[in-house]
Amino acid sequence: MVITIDGPAGAGKSSVARKLAQRLGFHFLDTGAMYRTVTHVAMQQGLDLQDVTAVESLAAALEIRLEHDRVWANGCDVSISIRTPEVTRNIRHVADIASVRQILNRKQRTLVVRNDYVTEGRDQGTEVFPDAICKIFLTASPEERARRRQRQLLANGQAIAIEQLLEEQNLRDDQDQNRDVGRLFAAEDAITVSTDGMDESQVVAHLESLVRTKL
Ligand code: C5P
């Protein structure tokens, strides 16, 4: 069984999907981490990210392992290095390449064969798992998402103005919603959940009740 959670950056998908998976006894797949890993390794190897053939070869050969909250690329722990602002800024070059998306889609479909999964990303319900048993489109207003991000950063000792965060977020939304393949949109049969005014535990409980009606 596959449950998909798609939505824009900052909607809280990862932590909610992880907790939902725990409650259901499912595995959890963070597909953004896969795009981040290809981008990070490509940058580390000094590849030209505009060189489609080079990035495609890398994505095909790279062994990406996701275990609990850690990510491994060819046996190296890259859990921290895939989350830097430089990687985030460069992901679009990788995520825009149709052949790279096909390679990662295949890896994602192969992974879920053996177990039940909650998968999280941008194209899970639309492209990768069109037959998922339950599809959620998780969203929140741009202001709410930026405020949450600001609180997260502050907790890590970084004070960043809300205007700057909104600007970066709008750019990412625009890139995610307008790529030629794998663009972000809600599948026709997805349930849209707006999390404005809800805390994480309320969102998880709400999603669990939605999902359980489908199991
Ligand atoms: O979810 P996260 O913010 O870590 O994803 C990083 C980026 O990877 C997204 O902004 C998006 O461009 C890309 N991505 C994607 N398809 C997915 C998951 C992530 O294109 N299924």
PDB file of C-alpha atoms and ligand atoms in Angstrom:
ATOM      1  CA  MET A   1       0.000   0.000   0.000  1.00  0.00           C
ATOM      2  CA  VAL A   2       1.216   3.490  -0.813  1.00  0.00           C
ATOM      3  CA  ILE A   3      -0.007   6.775   0.679  1.00  0.00           C
ATOM      4  CA  THR A   4       1.298   9.883  -1.053  1.00  0.00           C
ATOM      5  CA  ILE A   5       1.792  13.337   0.437  1.00  0.00           C
ATOM      6  CA  ASP A   6       2.613  16.131  -1.990  1.00  0.00           C
ATOM      7  CA  GLY A   7       2.721  19.866  -1.478  1.00  0.00           C
ATOM      8  CA  PRO A   8       4.840  23.010  -1.588  1.00  0.00           C
ATOM      9  CA  ALA A   9       8.036  23.641   0.386  1.00  0.00           C
ATOM     10  CA  GLY A  10       7.438  24.519   4.018  1.00  0.00           C
ATOM     11  CA  ALA A  11       4.020  22.883   4.346  1.00  0.00           C
ATOM     12  CA  GLY A  12       5.516  20.531   6.962  1.00  0.00           C
ATOM     13  CA  LYS A  13       5.224  17.439   4.762  1.00  0.00           C
ATOM     14  CA  SER A  14       8.373  15.633   5.911  1.00  0.00           C
ATOM     15  CA  SER A  15       7.785  15.606   9.652  1.00  0.00           C
ATOM     16  CA  VAL A  16       4.063  14.968   9.249  1.00  0.00           C
ATOM     17  CA  ALA A  17       4.625  12.131   6.746  1.00  0.00           C
ATOM     18  CA  ARG A  18       7.259  10.574   8.995  1.00  0.00           C
ATOM     19  CA  LYS A  19       4.944  10.627  12.028  1.00  0.00           C
ATOM     20  CA  LEU A  20       1.957   9.386  10.029  1.00  0.00           C
ATOM     21  CA  ALA A  21       4.057   6.468   8.767  1.00  0.00           C
ATOM     22  CA  GLN A  22       5.044   5.630  12.360  1.00  0.00           C
ATOM     23  CA  ARG A  23       1.427   5.623  13.497  1.00  0.00           C
ATOM     24  CA  LEU A  24       0.350   3.380  10.649  1.00  0.00           C
ATOM     25  CA  GLY A  25       3.365   1.057  10.913  1.00  0.00           C
ATOM     26  CA  PHE A  26       4.394   2.027   7.359  1.00  0.00           C
ATOM     27  CA  HIS A  27       7.826   2.920   6.002  1.00  0.00           C
ATOM     28  CA  PHE A  28       8.547   6.530   5.031  1.00  0.00           C
ATOM     29  CA  LEU A  29      10.137   7.776   1.809  1.00  0.00           C
ATOM     30  CA  ASP A  30      11.421  11.369   1.544  1.00  0.00           C
ATOM     31  CA  THR A  31      11.809  11.799  -2.237  1.00  0.00           C
ATOM     32  CA  GLY A  32      13.139  15.360  -1.869  1.00  0.00           C
ATOM     33  CA  ALA A  33      16.166  13.804  -0.156  1.00  0.00           C
ATOM     34  CA  MET A  34      16.856  11.852  -3.364  1.00  0.00           C
ATOM     35  CA  TYR A  35      16.878  15.035  -5.503  1.00  0.00           C
ATOM     36  CA  ARG A  36      19.021  16.693  -2.848  1.00  0.00           C
ATOM     37  CA  THR A  37      21.486  13.785  -2.871  1.00  0.00           C
ATOM     38  CA  VAL A  38      21.981  13.831  -6.657  1.00  0.00           C
ATOM     39  CA  THR A  39      22.458  17.620  -6.523  1.00  0.00           C
ATOM     40  CA  HIS A  40      24.934  17.459  -3.633  1.00  0.00           C
ATOM     41  CA  VAL A  41      27.068  14.707  -5.201  1.00  0.00           C
ATOM     42  CA  ALA A  42      27.042  16.464  -8.586  1.00  0.00           C
ATOM     43  CA  MET A  43      28.281  19.662  -6.912  1.00  0.00           C
ATOM     44  CA  GLN A  44      30.876  17.726  -4.913  1.00  0.00           C
ATOM     45  CA  GLN A  45      32.187  16.117  -8.104  1.00  0.00           C
ATOM     46  CA  GLY A  46      32.344  19.536  -9.776  1.00  0.00           C
ATOM     47  CA  LEU A  47      29.885  18.563 -12.510  1.00  0.00           C
ATOM     48  CA  ASP A  48      28.351  21.255 -14.673  1.00  0.00           C
ATOM     49  CA  LEU A  49      24.707  21.055 -13.547  1.00  0.00           C
ATOM     50  CA  GLN A  50      23.604  22.182 -17.009  1.00  0.00           C
ATOM     51  CA  ASP A  51      25.305  19.119 -18.507  1.00  0.00           C
ATOM     52  CA  VAL A  52      22.260  16.856 -18.807  1.00  0.00           C
ATOM     53  CA  THR A  53      24.217  13.758 -19.863  1.00  0.00           C
ATOM     54  CA  ALA A  54      26.675  14.025 -16.959  1.00  0.00           C
ATOM     55  CA  VAL A  55      23.942  14.558 -14.333  1.00  0.00           C
ATOM     56  CA  GLU A  56      21.858  11.751 -15.835  1.00  0.00           C
ATOM     57  CA  SER A  57      24.816   9.308 -15.710  1.00  0.00           C
ATOM     58  CA  LEU A  58      25.464  10.268 -12.108  1.00  0.00           C
ATOM     59  CA  ALA A  59      21.798   9.761 -11.107  1.00  0.00           C
ATOM     60  CA  ALA A  60      21.723   6.347 -12.808  1.00  0.00           C
ATOM     61  CA  ALA A  61      24.929   5.128 -11.121  1.00  0.00           C
ATOM     62  CA  LEU A  62      24.416   6.633  -7.666  1.00  0.00           C
ATOM     63  CA  GLU A  63      23.410   4.271  -4.881  1.00  0.00           C
ATOM     64  CA  ILE A  64      21.045   6.244  -2.618  1.00  0.00           C
ATOM     65  CA  ARG A  65      20.044   4.632   0.650  1.00  0.00           C
ATOM     66  CA  LEU A  66      17.442   6.172   2.967  1.00  0.00           C
ATOM     67  CA  GLU A  67      17.337   4.725   6.448  1.00  0.00           C
ATOM     68  CA  HIS A  68      15.222   6.239   9.222  1.00  0.00           C
ATOM     69  CA  ASP A  69      16.304   9.889   9.186  1.00  0.00           C
ATOM     70  CA  ARG A  70      19.697   9.318   7.503  1.00  0.00           C
ATOM     71  CA  VAL A  71      20.689   9.428   3.841  1.00  0.00           C
ATOM     72  CA  TRP A  72      23.654   7.616   2.253  1.00  0.00           C
ATOM     73  CA  ALA A  73      25.178   8.193  -1.184  1.00  0.00           C
ATOM     74  CA  ASN A  74      27.478   5.387  -2.365  1.00  0.00           C
ATOM     75  CA  GLY A  75      27.998   4.442   1.298  1.00  0.00           C
ATOM     76  CA  CYS A  76      28.748   8.002   2.559  1.00  0.00           C
ATOM     77  CA  ASP A  77      26.456   9.656   5.095  1.00  0.00           C
ATOM     78  CA  VAL A  78      25.207  12.841   3.373  1.00  0.00           C
ATOM     79  CA  SER A  79      22.277  13.522   5.741  1.00  0.00           C
ATOM     80  CA  ILE A  80      23.565  16.965   6.766  1.00  0.00           C
ATOM     81  CA  SER A  81      25.273  18.104   3.569  1.00  0.00           C
ATOM     82  CA  ILE A  82      22.164  17.666   1.392  1.00  0.00           C
ATOM     83  CA  ARG A  83      20.307  20.305   3.455  1.00  0.00           C
ATOM     84  CA  THR A  84      22.575  23.319   2.805  1.00  0.00           C
ATOM     85  CA  PRO A  85      21.143  26.473   1.136  1.00  0.00           C
ATOM     86  CA  GLU A  86      23.593  25.937  -1.795  1.00  0.00           C
ATOM     87  CA  VAL A  87      22.103  22.509  -2.507  1.00  0.00           C
ATOM     88  CA  THR A  88      18.557  23.880  -2.154  1.00  0.00           C
ATOM     89  CA  ARG A  89      19.350  26.676  -4.627  1.00  0.00           C
ATOM     90  CA  ASN A  90      20.798  24.262  -7.195  1.00  0.00           C
ATOM     91  CA  ILE A  91      18.212  21.456  -7.034  1.00  0.00           C
ATOM     92  CA  ARG A  92      16.113  22.910  -9.819  1.00  0.00           C
ATOM     93  CA  HIS A  93      18.840  22.149 -12.394  1.00  0.00           C
ATOM     94  CA  VAL A  94      18.623  18.478 -11.451  1.00  0.00           C
ATOM     95  CA  ALA A  95      14.857  18.288 -10.839  1.00  0.00           C
ATOM     96  CA  ASP A  96      14.123  19.874 -14.238  1.00  0.00           C
ATOM     97  CA  ILE A  97      15.870  17.060 -16.171  1.00  0.00           C
ATOM     98  CA  ALA A  98      13.198  14.629 -17.409  1.00  0.00           C
ATOM     99  CA  SER A  99      15.573  11.668 -17.647  1.00  0.00           C
ATOM    100  CA  VAL A 100      16.802  12.195 -14.075  1.00  0.00           C
ATOM    101  CA  ARG A 101      13.195  12.266 -12.893  1.00  0.00           C
ATOM    102  CA  GLN A 102      12.554   8.963 -14.708  1.00  0.00           C
ATOM    103  CA  ILE A 103      15.572   7.386 -12.999  1.00  0.00           C
ATOM    104  CA  LEU A 104      14.492   8.589  -9.534  1.00  0.00           C
ATOM    105  CA  ASN A 105      10.845   7.615 -10.189  1.00  0.00           C
ATOM    106  CA  ARG A 106      12.041   4.091 -10.999  1.00  0.00           C
ATOM    107  CA  LYS A 107      14.133   3.956  -7.812  1.00  0.00           C
ATOM    108  CA  GLN A 108      11.090   5.133  -5.813  1.00  0.00           C
ATOM    109  CA  ARG A 109       8.775   2.523  -7.353  1.00  0.00           C
ATOM    110  CA  THR A 110      11.332  -0.224  -6.741  1.00  0.00           C
ATOM    111  CA  LEU A 111      11.717   0.781  -3.094  1.00  0.00           C
ATOM    112  CA  VAL A 112       8.026   0.513  -2.186  1.00  0.00           C
ATOM    113  CA  VAL A 113       7.547  -2.971  -3.642  1.00  0.00           C
ATOM    114  CA  ARG A 114       8.493  -4.818  -0.467  1.00  0.00           C
ATOM    115  CA  ASN A 115       6.661  -2.769   2.198  1.00  0.00           C
ATOM    116  CA  ASP A 116       3.804  -0.344   2.860  1.00  0.00           C
ATOM    117  CA  TYR A 117       4.943   3.263   2.434  1.00  0.00           C
ATOM    118  CA  VAL A 118       4.034   6.870   3.074  1.00  0.00           C
ATOM    119  CA  THR A 119       5.906   8.745   0.333  1.00  0.00           C
ATOM    120  CA  GLU A 120       6.408  12.493   0.304  1.00  0.00           C
ATOM    121  CA  GLY A 121       7.389  14.916  -2.458  1.00  0.00           C
ATOM    122  CA  ARG A 122       5.935  16.965  -5.301  1.00  0.00           C
ATOM    123  CA  ASP A 123       4.851  14.386  -7.903  1.00  0.00           C
ATOM    124  CA  GLN A 124       4.054  11.308  -5.850  1.00  0.00           C
ATOM    125  CA  GLY A 125       0.282  11.185  -6.379  1.00  0.00           C
ATOM    126  CA  THR A 126       0.344  12.599  -9.895  1.00  0.00           C
ATOM    127  CA  GLU A 127       3.282  10.883 -11.565  1.00  0.00           C
ATOM    128  CA  VAL A 128       5.016   8.224  -9.502  1.00  0.00           C
ATOM    129  CA  PHE A 129       2.129   6.452  -7.742  1.00  0.00           C
ATOM    130  CA  PRO A 130      -1.058   7.295  -9.636  1.00  0.00           C
ATOM    131  CA  ASP A 131      -2.760   4.238  -8.071  1.00  0.00           C
ATOM    132  CA  ALA A 132      -1.895   5.133  -4.461  1.00  0.00           C
ATOM    133  CA  ILE A 133      -4.597   4.090  -2.009  1.00  0.00           C
ATOM    134  CA  CYS A 134      -4.756   7.586  -0.508  1.00  0.00           C
ATOM    135  CA  LYS A 135      -3.356  10.868  -1.835  1.00  0.00           C
ATOM    136  CA  ILE A 136      -2.934  13.967   0.302  1.00  0.00           C
ATOM    137  CA  PHE A 137      -2.053  17.428  -0.965  1.00  0.00           C
ATOM    138  CA  LEU A 138      -0.684  19.243   2.082  1.00  0.00           C
ATOM    139  CA  THR A 139      -0.506  22.984   1.917  1.00  0.00           C
ATOM    140  CA  ALA A 140      -0.596  26.213   3.946  1.00  0.00           C
ATOM    141  CA  SER A 141      -0.644  29.901   3.064  1.00  0.00           C
ATOM    142  CA  PRO A 142       2.706  31.372   1.955  1.00  0.00           C
ATOM    143  CA  GLU A 143       2.811  33.581   5.077  1.00  0.00           C
ATOM    144  CA  GLU A 144       2.195  30.663   7.435  1.00  0.00           C
ATOM    145  CA  ARG A 145       4.854  28.530   5.700  1.00  0.00           C
ATOM    146  CA  ALA A 146       7.405  31.362   5.860  1.00  0.00           C
ATOM    147  CA  ARG A 147       6.608  32.019   9.545  1.00  0.00           C
ATOM    148  CA  ARG A 148       7.154  28.324  10.369  1.00  0.00           C
ATOM    149  CA  ARG A 149      10.466  28.376   8.508  1.00  0.00           C
ATOM    150  CA  GLN A 150      11.468  31.515  10.385  1.00  0.00           C
ATOM    151  CA  ARG A 151      10.731  29.826  13.734  1.00  0.00           C
ATOM    152  CA  GLN A 152      12.719  26.728  12.686  1.00  0.00           C
ATOM    153  CA  LEU A 153      15.734  28.833  11.691  1.00  0.00           C
ATOM    154  CA  LEU A 154      15.519  30.877  14.873  1.00  0.00           C
ATOM    155  CA  ALA A 155      15.585  27.665  16.902  1.00  0.00           C
ATOM    156  CA  ASN A 156      18.916  26.959  15.129  1.00  0.00           C
ATOM    157  CA  GLY A 157      20.224  30.426  15.990  1.00  0.00           C
ATOM    158  CA  GLN A 158      19.577  32.059  12.591  1.00  0.00           C
ATOM    159  CA  ALA A 159      17.422  35.202  12.525  1.00  0.00           C
ATOM    160  CA  ILE A 160      16.181  35.865   8.976  1.00  0.00           C
ATOM    161  CA  ALA A 161      13.621  38.485   7.937  1.00  0.00           C
ATOM    162  CA  ILE A 162      10.220  37.152   6.904  1.00  0.00           C
ATOM    163  CA  GLU A 163      10.384  39.160   3.646  1.00  0.00           C
ATOM    164  CA  GLN A 164      13.557  37.344   2.579  1.00  0.00           C
ATOM    165  CA  LEU A 165      12.085  33.951   3.434  1.00  0.00           C
ATOM    166  CA  LEU A 166       8.899  34.745   1.509  1.00  0.00           C
ATOM    167  CA  GLU A 167      10.914  35.805  -1.521  1.00  0.00           C
ATOM    168  CA  GLU A 168      12.968  32.571  -1.520  1.00  0.00           C
ATOM    169  CA  GLN A 169       9.831  30.506  -0.946  1.00  0.00           C
ATOM    170  CA  ASN A 170       7.957  32.193  -3.819  1.00  0.00           C
ATOM    171  CA  LEU A 171      10.874  31.413  -6.107  1.00  0.00           C
ATOM    172  CA  ARG A 172      10.859  27.726  -5.113  1.00  0.00           C
ATOM    173  CA  ASP A 173       7.062  27.518  -5.478  1.00  0.00           C
ATOM    174  CA  ASP A 174       7.358  29.021  -8.929  1.00  0.00           C
ATOM    175  CA  GLN A 175      10.086  26.560  -9.964  1.00  0.00           C
ATOM    176  CA  ASP A 176       8.213  23.562  -8.520  1.00  0.00           C
ATOM    177  CA  GLN A 177       4.888  24.508 -10.111  1.00  0.00           C
ATOM    178  CA  ASN A 178       6.226  25.360 -13.538  1.00  0.00           C
ATOM    179  CA  ARG A 179       8.710  22.669 -14.544  1.00  0.00           C
ATOM    180  CA  ASP A 180       7.895  20.777 -17.749  1.00  0.00           C
ATOM    181  CA  VAL A 181       7.860  17.359 -16.073  1.00  0.00           C
ATOM    182  CA  GLY A 182       6.942  16.368 -12.527  1.00  0.00           C
ATOM    183  CA  ARG A 183       5.505  19.776 -11.716  1.00  0.00           C
ATOM    184  CA  LEU A 184       3.739  20.304  -8.412  1.00  0.00           C
ATOM    185  CA  PHE A 185      -0.049  20.149  -8.528  1.00  0.00           C
ATOM    186  CA  ALA A 186      -2.785  18.285  -6.657  1.00  0.00           C
ATOM    187  CA  ALA A 187      -3.879  15.013  -8.274  1.00  0.00           C
ATOM    188  CA  GLU A 188      -7.567  15.014  -9.219  1.00  0.00           C
ATOM    189  CA  ASP A 189      -8.259  12.375  -6.573  1.00  0.00           C
ATOM    190  CA  ALA A 190      -6.090  13.951  -3.868  1.00  0.00           C
ATOM    191  CA  ILE A 191      -7.542  15.320  -0.632  1.00  0.00           C
ATOM    192  CA  THR A 192      -6.258  18.854  -0.091  1.00  0.00           C
ATOM    193  CA  VAL A 193      -5.478  19.702   3.517  1.00  0.00           C
ATOM    194  CA  SER A 194      -4.618  23.276   4.466  1.00  0.00           C
ATOM    195  CA  THR A 195      -2.716  23.352   7.735  1.00  0.00           C
ATOM    196  CA  ASP A 196      -3.092  27.054   8.586  1.00  0.00           C
ATOM    197  CA  GLY A 197      -3.784  27.381  12.289  1.00  0.00           C
ATOM    198  CA  MET A 198      -3.098  23.705  13.017  1.00  0.00           C
ATOM    199  CA  ASP A 199      -0.120  22.395  14.942  1.00  0.00           C
ATOM    200  CA  GLU A 200       1.804  19.321  13.834  1.00  0.00           C
ATOM    201  CA  SER A 201       0.037  16.845  16.106  1.00  0.00           C
ATOM    202  CA  GLN A 202      -3.362  18.084  14.899  1.00  0.00           C
ATOM    203  CA  VAL A 203      -2.282  17.654  11.264  1.00  0.00           C
ATOM    204  CA  VAL A 204      -0.986  14.129  11.901  1.00  0.00           C
ATOM    205  CA  ALA A 205      -4.200  13.142  13.715  1.00  0.00           C
ATOM    206  CA  HIS A 206      -6.330  14.612  10.910  1.00  0.00           C
ATOM    207  CA  LEU A 207      -4.372  12.793   8.198  1.00  0.00           C
ATOM    208  CA  GLU A 208      -4.486   9.543  10.134  1.00  0.00           C
ATOM    209  CA  SER A 209      -8.272   9.724  10.360  1.00  0.00           C
ATOM    210  CA  LEU A 210      -8.495  10.488   6.609  1.00  0.00           C
ATOM    211  CA  VAL A 211      -6.174   7.637   5.699  1.00  0.00           C
ATOM    212  CA  ARG A 212      -7.867   5.087   7.961  1.00  0.00           C
ATOM    213  CA  THR A 213     -11.149   5.531   6.065  1.00  0.00           C
ATOM    214  CA  LYS A 214      -9.326   4.236   2.966  1.00  0.00           C
ATOM    215  CA  LEU A 215      -7.517   1.240   4.477  1.00  0.00           C
TER     216      LEU A 215
HETATM  217  O1  C5P B   1      11.085  18.255  -0.179  1.00  0.00           O
HETATM  218  P1  C5P B   1      12.337  19.056  -0.356  1.00  0.00           P
HETATM  219  O2  C5P B   1      12.142  20.518  -0.107  1.00  0.00           O
HETATM  220  O3  C5P B   1      13.507  18.488   0.373  1.00  0.00           O
HETATM  221  O4  C5P B   1      12.672  18.913  -1.901  1.00  0.00           O
HETATM  222  C1  C5P B   1      13.719  19.619  -2.469  1.00  0.00           C
HETATM  223  C2  C5P B   1      13.430  19.926  -3.931  1.00  0.00           C
HETATM  224  O5  C5P B   1      13.466  18.714  -4.691  1.00  0.00           O
HETATM  225  C3  C5P B   1      12.047  20.532  -4.231  1.00  0.00           C
HETATM  226  O6  C5P B   1      12.034  21.936  -4.149  1.00  0.00           O
HETATM  227  C4  C5P B   1      11.791  20.079  -5.655  1.00  0.00           C
HETATM  228  O7  C5P B   1      12.376  20.998  -6.547  1.00  0.00           O
HETATM  229  C5  C5P B   1      12.535  18.771  -5.756  1.00  0.00           C
HETATM  230  N1  C5P B   1      11.642  17.623  -5.681  1.00  0.00           N
HETATM  231  C6  C5P B   1      11.043  17.198  -6.829  1.00  0.00           C
HETATM  232  N2  C5P B   1      10.244  16.090  -6.806  1.00  0.00           N
HETATM  233  C7  C5P B   1      10.037  15.417  -5.672  1.00  0.00           C
HETATM  234  C8  C5P B   1      10.629  15.848  -4.473  1.00  0.00           C
HETATM  235  C9  C5P B   1      11.426  16.978  -4.507  1.00  0.00           C
HETATM  236  O8  C5P B   1      11.221  17.801  -7.877  1.00  0.00           O
HETATM  237  N3  C5P B   1       9.278  14.315  -5.688  1.00  0.00           N
END
